[in-house]
CSV table of C-alpha atoms in Angstrom, one decimal:
chain,number,residue,atom,x,y,z
A,1030,MET,CA,3.8,6.2,-29.4
A,1031,LYS,CA,1.8,4.5,-26.6
A,1032,SER,CA,0.4,7.2,-24.5
A,1033,SER,CA,-2.5,4.9,-22.8
A,1034,ASN,CA,-2.2,3.1,-19.6
A,1035,GLY,CA,-4.2,1.4,-16.9
A,1036,SER,CA,-6.3,-2.0,-16.5
A,1037,ALA,CA,-9.6,-1.4,-15.0
A,1038,LEU,CA,-9.1,2.4,-15.0
A,1039,THR,CA,-7.7,3.4,-18.6
A,1040,TYR,CA,-6.4,7.0,-19.6
A,1041,THR,CA,-4.9,8.3,-22.7
A,1042,LEU,CA,-2.6,11.5,-22.7
A,1043,PHE,CA,-2.5,13.6,-25.6
A,1044,GLY,CA,-0.9,17.0,-26.9
A,1045,GLU,CA,2.2,18.5,-27.0
A,1046,SER,CA,4.1,21.4,-24.8
A,1047,HIS,CA,3.4,24.0,-27.6
A,1048,SER,CA,0.4,22.5,-29.6
A,1049,ALA,CA,-3.1,24.0,-29.1
A,1050,ALA,CA,-3.7,21.8,-25.9
A,1051,VAL,CA,-2.8,19.0,-23.8
A,1052,GLY,CA,-5.3,16.7,-22.3
A,1053,ILE,CA,-6.5,13.2,-21.1
A,1054,THR,CA,-9.4,10.8,-21.9
A,1055,ILE,CA,-10.5,8.6,-18.9
A,1056,GLU,CA,-12.4,5.4,-18.9
A,1057,GLY,CA,-13.5,3.5,-15.8
A,1058,ILE,CA,-14.8,6.5,-13.6
A,1059,PRO,CA,-18.1,5.2,-12.3
A,1060,PRO,CA,-21.2,7.1,-13.5
A,1061,GLY,CA,-22.8,9.4,-11.1
A,1062,SER,CA,-19.4,10.3,-9.5
A,1063,MET,CA,-19.1,13.8,-8.1
A,1064,PHE,CA,-16.1,15.9,-7.2
A,1065,ASP,CA,-14.7,18.8,-5.2
A,1066,PHE,CA,-13.1,20.9,-8.1
A,1067,THR,CA,-11.9,23.3,-5.6
A,1068,ASP,CA,-9.3,20.5,-4.6
A,1069,ILE,CA,-8.3,19.9,-8.2
A,1070,ASP,CA,-7.5,23.3,-8.8
A,1071,ILE,CA,-5.4,23.6,-5.7
A,1072,GLN,CA,-3.3,20.6,-6.8
A,1073,LEU,CA,-3.0,22.1,-10.3
A,1074,GLN,CA,-1.7,25.3,-8.9
A,1075,LEU,CA,0.8,23.6,-6.7
A,1076,ARG,CA,2.0,21.7,-9.6
A,1077,SER,CA,2.5,25.5,-11.5
A,1078,GLY,CA,4.7,26.5,-8.6
A,1079,ASN,CA,5.5,30.0,-7.8
A,1080,ALA,CA,8.9,30.0,-6.3
A,1081,THR,CA,11.7,32.1,-7.5
A,1082,PHE,CA,13.6,29.3,-8.8
A,1083,ASN,CA,10.6,27.8,-10.9
A,1084,THR,CA,10.1,28.5,-14.6
A,1085,PRO,CA,8.8,31.9,-15.3
A,1086,ARG,CA,6.4,30.4,-17.9
A,1087,LYS,CA,3.0,31.0,-16.6
A,1088,GLU,CA,0.9,27.9,-17.6
A,1089,THR,CA,-2.7,28.1,-17.5
A,1090,ILE,CA,-4.5,25.7,-15.0
A,1091,SER,CA,-8.2,26.4,-16.4
A,1092,TYR,CA,-9.6,23.2,-18.2
A,1093,GLU,CA,-12.5,22.2,-20.3
A,1094,ILE,CA,-14.4,18.9,-19.6
A,1095,ILE,CA,-15.7,18.3,-23.0
A,1096,SER,CA,-17.2,14.9,-22.5
A,1097,GLY,CA,-18.4,12.5,-19.9
A,1098,PHE,CA,-19.7,15.0,-17.3
A,1099,PHE,CA,-23.1,16.2,-17.2
A,1100,GLU,CA,-25.2,18.1,-14.6
A,1101,GLU,CA,-22.3,18.0,-12.0
A,1102,LYS,CA,-21.7,14.1,-12.5
A,1103,THR,CA,-20.0,11.8,-14.5
A,1104,THR,CA,-21.8,9.9,-17.2
A,1105,GLY,CA,-19.9,6.6,-17.2
A,1106,THR,CA,-18.8,7.4,-20.7
A,1107,PRO,CA,-15.2,8.5,-21.6
A,1108,MET,CA,-14.3,11.7,-20.0
A,1109,THR,CA,-12.1,14.0,-21.9
A,1110,ILE,CA,-10.4,17.2,-20.2
A,1111,LEU,CA,-8.5,19.8,-22.4
A,1112,PHE,CA,-5.9,22.2,-21.1
A,1113,ARG,CA,-5.3,24.9,-23.6
A,1114,ASN,CA,-1.7,25.9,-24.0
A,1115,GLN,CA,-0.5,29.6,-23.6
A,1116,ASN,CA,2.3,31.7,-23.1
A,1117,THR,CA,4.5,29.6,-25.6
A,1118,ARG,CA,7.8,30.9,-27.0
A,1119,SER,CA,8.6,28.3,-29.7
A,1120,LYS,CA,11.3,30.0,-31.1
A,1121,ASP,CA,13.4,29.4,-28.2
A,1122,TYR,CA,13.7,25.4,-29.4
A,1123,HIS,CA,14.3,25.8,-33.1
A,1124,ASN,CA,18.1,25.1,-32.9
A,1125,LEU,CA,17.5,21.9,-30.8
A,1126,VAL,CA,16.4,20.0,-33.9
A,1127,THR,CA,20.0,19.8,-35.0
A,1128,GLN,CA,21.7,20.2,-31.4
A,1129,PRO,CA,19.8,17.9,-29.2
A,1130,ARG,CA,20.2,18.8,-25.4
A,1131,PRO,CA,22.3,16.5,-23.2
A,1132,GLY,CA,20.5,14.3,-20.8
A,1133,HIS,CA,17.1,15.3,-22.7
A,1134,ALA,CA,14.8,13.4,-24.9
A,1135,ASP,CA,15.6,15.5,-28.0
A,1136,PHE,CA,18.1,12.8,-29.7
A,1137,VAL,CA,16.1,9.8,-29.0
A,1138,ALA,CA,12.7,11.2,-30.1
A,1139,GLY,CA,14.2,12.2,-33.5
A,1140,LYS,CA,15.6,8.5,-34.0
A,1141,LYS,CA,12.3,7.0,-32.9
A,1142,TYR,CA,9.9,9.3,-34.7
A,1143,HIS,CA,12.2,9.9,-37.9
A,1144,ASN,CA,12.3,13.8,-36.9
A,1145,ALA,CA,8.5,14.1,-37.3
A,1146,GLN,CA,7.9,15.0,-33.5
A,1147,ASP,CA,7.0,18.2,-32.3
A,1148,TYR,CA,10.1,19.5,-30.7
A,1149,ARG,CA,8.9,22.8,-29.5
A,1150,GLY,CA,9.0,22.9,-25.6
A,1151,GLY,CA,10.0,19.3,-25.5
A,1152,GLY,CA,6.8,18.3,-27.1
A,1153,HIS,CA,5.1,15.2,-25.9
A,1154,PHE,CA,8.2,14.7,-23.6
A,1155,SER,CA,7.5,18.0,-21.8
A,1156,GLY,CA,6.5,18.3,-18.2
A,1157,ARG,CA,3.5,20.1,-19.4
A,1158,LEU,CA,1.8,16.7,-19.9
A,1159,THR,CA,2.0,16.1,-16.2
A,1160,THR,CA,-1.0,18.6,-15.9
A,1161,PRO,CA,-3.7,16.3,-17.0
A,1162,LEU,CA,-2.2,13.6,-14.8
A,1163,VAL,CA,-2.5,15.8,-11.8
A,1164,PHE,CA,-6.3,16.3,-12.8
A,1165,LEU,CA,-6.8,12.6,-12.9
A,1166,GLY,CA,-4.9,12.1,-9.6
A,1167,ALA,CA,-7.1,14.4,-7.8
A,1168,LEU,CA,-10.3,12.7,-9.1
A,1169,THR,CA,-9.0,9.3,-8.2
A,1170,ARG,CA,-7.8,10.5,-4.7
A,1171,GLN,CA,-11.3,11.8,-3.9
A,1172,LEU,CA,-12.8,8.5,-5.2
A,1173,ILE,CA,-10.6,6.5,-2.9
A,1174,GLN,CA,-11.5,8.7,0.1
A,1175,GLN,CA,-15.2,8.5,-0.7
A,1176,ARG,CA,-14.8,4.6,0.1
A,1177,TYR,CA,-12.0,4.7,2.6
A,1178,PRO,CA,-12.3,8.2,4.5
A,1179,ASP,CA,-9.2,7.7,6.4
A,1180,PHE,CA,-7.0,7.3,3.2
A,1181,SER,CA,-4.4,9.9,2.5
A,1182,ILE,CA,-1.4,10.5,0.3
A,1183,ASP,CA,1.2,12.9,1.8
A,1184,SER,CA,4.8,13.8,0.4
A,1185,HIS,CA,7.4,15.9,1.7
A,1186,ILE,CA,10.9,16.9,0.4
A,1187,ALA,CA,13.2,14.2,1.9
A,1188,ALA,CA,16.5,15.6,0.7
A,1189,PHE,CA,17.6,18.5,-1.6
A,1190,ALA,CA,20.8,20.0,-2.1
A,1191,GLY,CA,22.6,17.9,0.4
A,1192,ILE,CA,20.1,18.9,3.1
A,1193,ALA,CA,18.1,16.1,4.5
A,1194,ASP,CA,14.5,16.4,6.2
A,1195,VAL,CA,13.3,14.1,8.8
A,1196,SER,CA,12.2,10.7,7.3
A,1197,TYR,CA,9.3,8.7,8.0
A,1198,TYR,CA,11.5,6.0,9.7
A,1199,ASP,CA,13.0,8.8,12.0
A,1200,LEU,CA,9.6,9.7,13.3
A,1201,ARG,CA,8.5,6.0,13.7
A,1202,THR,CA,11.7,5.1,15.7
A,1203,ALA,CA,11.1,8.3,17.8
A,1204,ALA,CA,7.6,7.2,18.4
A,1205,ILE,CA,8.7,3.8,19.6
A,1206,THR,CA,11.7,5.4,21.7
A,1207,GLY,CA,9.3,7.5,23.4
A,1208,LEU,CA,7.1,4.6,24.3
A,1209,ASN,CA,10.2,2.5,25.4
A,1210,LYS,CA,10.7,4.7,28.3
A,1211,LYS,CA,7.0,3.9,29.6
A,1212,ALA,CA,7.0,0.3,28.6
A,1213,GLN,CA,10.8,-0.2,29.9
A,1214,THR,CA,12.6,-1.9,26.9
A,1215,ILE,CA,11.0,-3.2,23.7
A,1216,CYS,CA,13.3,-4.2,20.9
A,1217,ASP,CA,11.2,-6.9,19.0
A,1218,GLY,CA,8.1,-9.0,19.2
A,1219,ALA,CA,9.2,-10.8,22.3
A,1220,PHE,CA,7.9,-7.9,24.3
A,1221,PHE,CA,4.4,-9.0,23.3
A,1222,LEU,CA,4.6,-12.6,24.7
A,1223,ASN,CA,2.1,-12.9,27.4
A,1224,ASN,CA,2.9,-9.3,28.3
A,1225,PRO,CA,-0.2,-7.8,30.3
A,1226,ASN,CA,0.9,-4.4,29.1
A,1227,ALA,CA,1.1,-5.3,25.4
A,1228,ALA,CA,-2.4,-4.1,24.6
A,1229,ALA,CA,-1.8,-0.7,26.2
A,1230,PHE,CA,1.6,-0.4,24.2
A,1231,ILE,CA,-0.2,-1.1,20.8
A,1232,LYS,CA,-3.0,1.5,21.7
A,1233,SER,CA,-0.6,4.1,22.5
A,1234,PHE,CA,1.6,3.1,19.5
A,1235,GLN,CA,-1.3,3.4,17.1
A,1236,SER,CA,-2.1,6.8,18.6
A,1237,GLU,CA,1.5,8.0,17.8
A,1238,LEU,CA,1.2,6.6,14.2
A,1239,ALA,CA,-1.8,8.6,13.7
A,1240,GLY,CA,0.0,11.5,15.0
A,1241,ILE,CA,2.6,11.1,12.3
A,1242,THR,CA,0.0,10.7,9.7
A,1243,LYS,CA,-1.4,14.3,11.0
A,1244,MET,CA,1.9,15.8,10.9
A,1245,LEU,CA,2.5,14.9,7.3
A,1246,GLN,CA,-1.0,16.1,6.3
A,1247,ASN,CA,-0.3,19.7,8.1
A,1248,THR,CA,2.9,20.4,6.2
A,1249,ASP,CA,3.0,23.5,3.9
A,1250,LYS,CA,1.9,22.0,0.6
A,1251,SER,CA,3.8,24.5,-1.5
A,1252,PHE,CA,7.0,23.5,0.1
A,1253,PRO,CA,6.3,20.5,2.3
A,1254,LEU,CA,8.9,19.7,5.0
A,1255,LEU,CA,8.8,17.8,8.4
A,1256,ASN,CA,11.5,20.1,9.8
A,1257,THR,CA,10.3,23.5,8.6
A,1258,ASN,CA,13.6,25.2,9.7
A,1259,LEU,CA,15.3,23.6,6.7
A,1260,GLU,CA,13.2,25.7,4.1
A,1261,MET,CA,15.2,28.7,3.7
A,1262,LYS,CA,18.5,26.9,3.5
A,1263,MET,CA,16.8,24.9,0.8
A,1264,VAL,CA,15.3,27.7,-1.2
A,1265,GLU,CA,18.8,29.6,-0.9
A,1266,LYS,CA,20.4,26.5,-2.4
A,1267,ALA,CA,17.9,26.5,-5.3
A,1268,ILE,CA,18.3,30.4,-6.1
A,1269,GLU,CA,21.9,29.9,-6.0
A,1270,ALA,CA,21.7,27.2,-8.7
A,1271,ARG,CA,19.4,29.4,-10.7
A,1272,ASN,CA,21.9,32.4,-10.6
A,1273,ASN,CA,24.6,30.0,-11.6
A,1274,HIS,CA,22.5,28.9,-14.6
A,1275,ASP,CA,22.5,25.5,-13.2
A,1276,SER,CA,19.9,23.0,-11.8
A,1277,LEU,CA,19.2,20.6,-8.7
A,1278,GLY,CA,17.3,17.2,-8.2
A,1279,GLY,CA,16.3,15.8,-4.9
A,1280,ILE,CA,14.3,13.2,-3.2
A,1281,ILE,CA,10.6,13.1,-2.5
A,1282,GLU,CA,9.1,10.8,0.2
A,1283,THR,CA,5.7,9.9,0.1
A,1284,ILE,CA,3.5,8.1,2.8
A,1285,VAL,CA,0.1,6.6,1.7
A,1286,SER,CA,-1.5,6.4,5.2
A,1287,ASN,CA,-4.4,3.8,5.8
A,1288,PRO,CA,-4.3,2.1,2.2
A,1289,PRO,CA,-6.9,-0.7,1.5
A,1290,ILE,CA,-5.7,-4.2,2.4
A,1291,ALA,CA,-4.9,-6.8,-0.2
A,1292,LEU,CA,-4.2,-4.6,-3.2
A,1293,GLY,CA,-1.9,-5.9,-5.7
A,1294,GLU,CA,-1.9,-8.6,-8.4
A,1295,PRO,CA,1.6,-10.7,-8.3
A,1296,PHE,CA,3.7,-11.2,-9.9
A,1297,PHE,CA,3.4,-8.6,-12.7
A,1298,HIS,CA,1.0,-6.2,-11.2
A,1299,SER,CA,2.2,-6.2,-7.9
A,1300,VAL,CA,1.9,-2.8,-6.2
A,1301,GLU,CA,5.6,-2.1,-6.4
A,1302,SER,CA,5.4,-2.9,-10.1
A,1303,VAL,CA,2.5,-0.4,-10.7
A,1304,LEU,CA,3.7,2.2,-8.5
A,1305,ALA,CA,7.3,2.2,-9.9
A,1306,GLY,CA,5.9,2.1,-13.5
A,1307,MET,CA,3.7,5.1,-12.8
A,1308,LEU,CA,6.6,6.9,-11.1
A,1309,PHE,CA,9.0,6.2,-13.8
A,1310,SER,CA,6.5,7.8,-16.2
A,1311,VAL,CA,7.4,11.2,-14.5
A,1312,GLY,CA,10.5,12.3,-16.7
A,1313,THR,CA,12.7,13.6,-14.0
A,1314,VAL,CA,12.4,10.5,-11.7
A,1315,LYS,CA,15.2,8.1,-12.1
A,1316,ALA,CA,15.3,5.8,-9.2
A,1317,VAL,CA,12.4,4.4,-6.8
A,1318,GLU,CA,12.7,2.9,-3.4
A,1319,PHE,CA,10.0,1.2,-1.4
A,1320,GLY,CA,10.0,0.9,2.5
A,1321,TYR,CA,13.5,1.1,3.9
A,1322,GLY,CA,14.7,0.9,0.5
A,1323,GLY,CA,18.8,1.4,-0.1
A,1324,ALA,CA,19.2,0.9,3.6
A,1325,PHE,CA,18.4,-2.6,3.5
A,1326,VAL,CA,22.0,-3.0,1.8
A,1327,ASP,CA,23.9,-2.6,5.1
A,1328,ALA,CA,21.2,-4.5,7.4
A,1329,TYR,CA,21.1,-7.9,8.8
A,1330,GLY,CA,17.7,-9.7,8.6
A,1331,SER,CA,17.6,-9.7,12.2
A,1332,ASN,CA,17.6,-5.9,12.3
A,1333,VAL,CA,14.9,-5.3,9.9
A,1334,LYS,CA,12.5,-8.0,10.8
A,1335,ASP,CA,8.7,-6.8,10.5
A,1336,GLU,CA,7.3,-9.2,13.0
A,1337,ILE,CA,3.3,-8.7,13.4
A,1338,ILE,CA,2.6,-7.6,16.5
A,1339,ALA,CA,-1.1,-7.0,16.1
A,1340,VAL,CA,-4.0,-7.4,13.5
A,1341,ASP,CA,-6.6,-4.7,13.5
A,1342,CYS,CA,-9.6,-4.7,11.2
A,1343,ASP,CA,-7.6,-7.1,9.2
A,1344,LYS,CA,-4.7,-4.8,8.7
A,1345,ALA,CA,-1.2,-5.9,9.9
A,1346,LEU,CA,0.8,-3.7,12.6
A,1347,THR,CA,4.5,-4.0,13.0
A,1348,LEU,CA,7.0,-1.9,14.9
A,1349,PHE,CA,9.0,-0.2,12.1
A,1350,ASN,CA,7.2,-1.1,8.8
A,1351,TYR,CA,10.6,-1.8,7.2
A,1352,ASN,CA,8.8,-3.1,4.1
A,1353,GLY,CA,6.8,-0.1,3.5
A,1354,GLY,CA,3.2,-1.5,3.7
A,1355,ILE,CA,3.9,-4.3,1.0
A,1356,ASN,CA,4.6,-7.9,1.3
A,1357,GLY,CA,4.8,-10.0,-1.6
A,1358,GLY,CA,3.4,-7.2,-3.8
A,1359,ILE,CA,0.2,-6.8,-1.8
A,1360,THR,CA,-0.6,-4.2,0.6
A,1361,ASN,CA,-0.8,-5.3,4.2
A,1362,GLY,CA,-2.7,-2.2,5.6
A,1363,GLU,CA,0.1,-0.5,6.9
A,1364,ALA,CA,1.5,3.0,5.5
A,1365,ILE,CA,3.0,2.5,2.1
A,1366,VAL,CA,6.3,4.3,2.0
A,1367,VAL,CA,7.9,5.2,-1.3
A,1368,ARG,CA,10.6,7.5,-2.3
A,1369,ALA,CA,11.4,9.0,-5.9
A,1370,ILE,CA,14.9,10.2,-6.7
A,1371,LEU,CA,14.9,13.2,-9.0
A,1372,LYS,CA,17.5,14.1,-11.5
A,1373,PRO,CA,18.5,17.9,-12.1
A,1374,ILE,CA,16.7,19.4,-14.9
A,1375,ALA,CA,18.8,18.8,-18.1
A,1376,SER,CA,18.1,22.2,-19.7
A,1377,ILE,CA,20.6,24.5,-18.1
A,1378,MET,CA,22.2,27.7,-19.5
A,1379,GLN,CA,25.7,26.9,-18.5
A,1380,PRO,CA,28.1,26.1,-21.4
A,1381,GLN,CA,27.4,22.7,-22.8
A,1382,PHE,CA,28.5,20.7,-25.8
A,1383,THR,CA,26.7,18.5,-28.1
A,1384,TYR,CA,26.7,16.6,-31.4
A,1385,HIS,CA,25.4,18.7,-34.4
A,1386,MET,CA,23.5,16.6,-36.7
A,1387,GLU,CA,24.1,18.6,-39.7
A,1388,THR,CA,27.9,19.5,-39.4
A,1389,ASN,CA,28.8,16.1,-37.9
A,1390,GLN,CA,30.7,17.8,-35.3
A,1391,VAL,CA,30.5,18.5,-31.5
A,1392,GLU,CA,29.7,22.0,-31.1
A,1393,LYS,CA,28.7,24.5,-28.3
A,1394,LEU,CA,25.1,24.4,-27.4
A,1395,LYS,CA,23.0,27.5,-26.4
A,1396,ILE,CA,19.9,26.7,-24.6
A,1397,ASN,CA,17.2,29.2,-24.8
A,1398,GLY,CA,13.8,29.0,-23.1
A,1399,ARG,CA,12.5,29.5,-19.6
A,1400,HIS,CA,13.4,26.5,-17.4
A,1401,ASP,CA,13.3,25.6,-13.6
A,1402,ALA,CA,16.4,25.5,-11.5
A,1403,ALA,CA,14.8,22.7,-9.6
A,1404,ILE,CA,11.1,21.4,-9.7
A,1405,ILE,CA,11.4,19.7,-6.1
A,1406,ASN,CA,8.1,21.6,-5.1
A,1407,ARG,CA,6.3,21.5,-8.4
A,1408,VAL,CA,6.7,17.6,-8.9
A,1409,ILE,CA,5.1,16.6,-5.4
A,1410,PRO,CA,1.5,17.0,-6.8
A,1411,VAL,CA,2.5,14.9,-9.9
A,1412,ILE,CA,4.0,12.1,-7.8
A,1413,ASP,CA,1.0,12.2,-5.5
A,1414,ALA,CA,-1.3,12.1,-8.6
A,1415,VAL,CA,0.4,9.1,-10.4
A,1416,ILE,CA,0.4,7.1,-6.9
A,1417,ALA,CA,-3.4,8.0,-6.4
A,1418,ILE,CA,-4.1,6.8,-10.1
A,1419,ALA,CA,-2.2,3.6,-9.8
A,1420,LEU,CA,-3.9,2.7,-6.2
A,1421,TYR,CA,-7.4,3.4,-7.7
A,1422,ASP,CA,-6.7,1.2,-10.7
A,1423,LEU,CA,-5.6,-1.5,-8.3
A,1424,ILE,CA,-8.8,-1.0,-6.1
A,1425,LEU,CA,-10.9,-1.5,-9.2
A,1426,LEU,CA,-9.1,-4.7,-10.0
A,1427,ARG,CA,-9.5,-5.9,-6.7
A,1428,LYS,CA,-13.3,-5.2,-6.7
A,1429,LEU,CA,-13.5,-6.9,-10.1
A,1430,GLN,CA,-11.8,-9.9,-8.6
A,1431,GLU,CA,-14.3,-10.1,-5.5
A,1432,VAL,CA,-17.1,-10.0,-7.9
A,1433,ASP,CA,-15.5,-13.0,-9.8
A,1434,LEU,CA,-15.0,-14.9,-6.7
A,1435,HIS,CA,-18.3,-14.1,-4.9
A,1436,GLY,CA,-20.7,-13.5,-7.8
């Protein structure tokens, strides 16, 4: 089982849901780094969730840093963090040895590891393993912000139970529409040809974009929405699913504001490749979109052209940013826009049927345990974390590349 990842920043996950602990060993954090552990604790608490539709299992968010950290600073040697497992009920999973859950990793894990895997609580495939990733994500985000103070990662619930929130592109279109009335018609780059009002428009537009970033940053992180009037409707849907012993998926939209320019190593280490790989490491993620995503299918090229209307501090500025801040697998300085599509949790208590590995018959399955009806709120700090980890690794690669080029 390969549980290590990364290039310039490397990390290894270990442990299982009901083992003594889960944890992570990290290499590549610069020596002398200092962190705000209050922020890390906040991210871990958000991942735990506290909504009525979340699992009643109360996982500890306390941790032990057992190496690589001394006198409030990193030492430069491997940093290992442990999260002790508590409040486990392993008996709830005994029948899954012979009756693998539909849509879960039970069956494939048994085949791959010859039934030697720890099946309790999903073992190494459990969402519990995302806890150390949230820790690392909080570290890497702080490291990025120390070098790029305006950098931020902000996610919101884009869609849940058939209810759609305002999207990033809704906000960007509204900003342009509002400025159109002042500029009197602007539809493409032709507006900026020898136009004495172009500079004023760009200045106002950049201010509007900064306002969008601030709006994203100011969402309620426990249930982030741009249209807060939708929260009650979404929560009601989640509670209804819980009461019906069912589950729900959703879509998370993430905006990375003010990312560094020129990150990404095409072909195989492009920004999309690395981010998608990390996002697909989160078990509930089944699809990923960048920029305009699936909406490109029905578009003409003339309607989604990202004409560059300005270059400021080496960063490109377009009107709509349809490509989500990435061209040719490399960041162009605009906001990175990515959406993660989540499947509903597979462990539901409605009647299900599965193959019994001993009787060789399809039989009724009884699922016990404490499971989420929806993790739409709990998964956001995980998504933010894996994006931060991936981008920090790309920053380190870019830094190494610059050293090679310039000595």
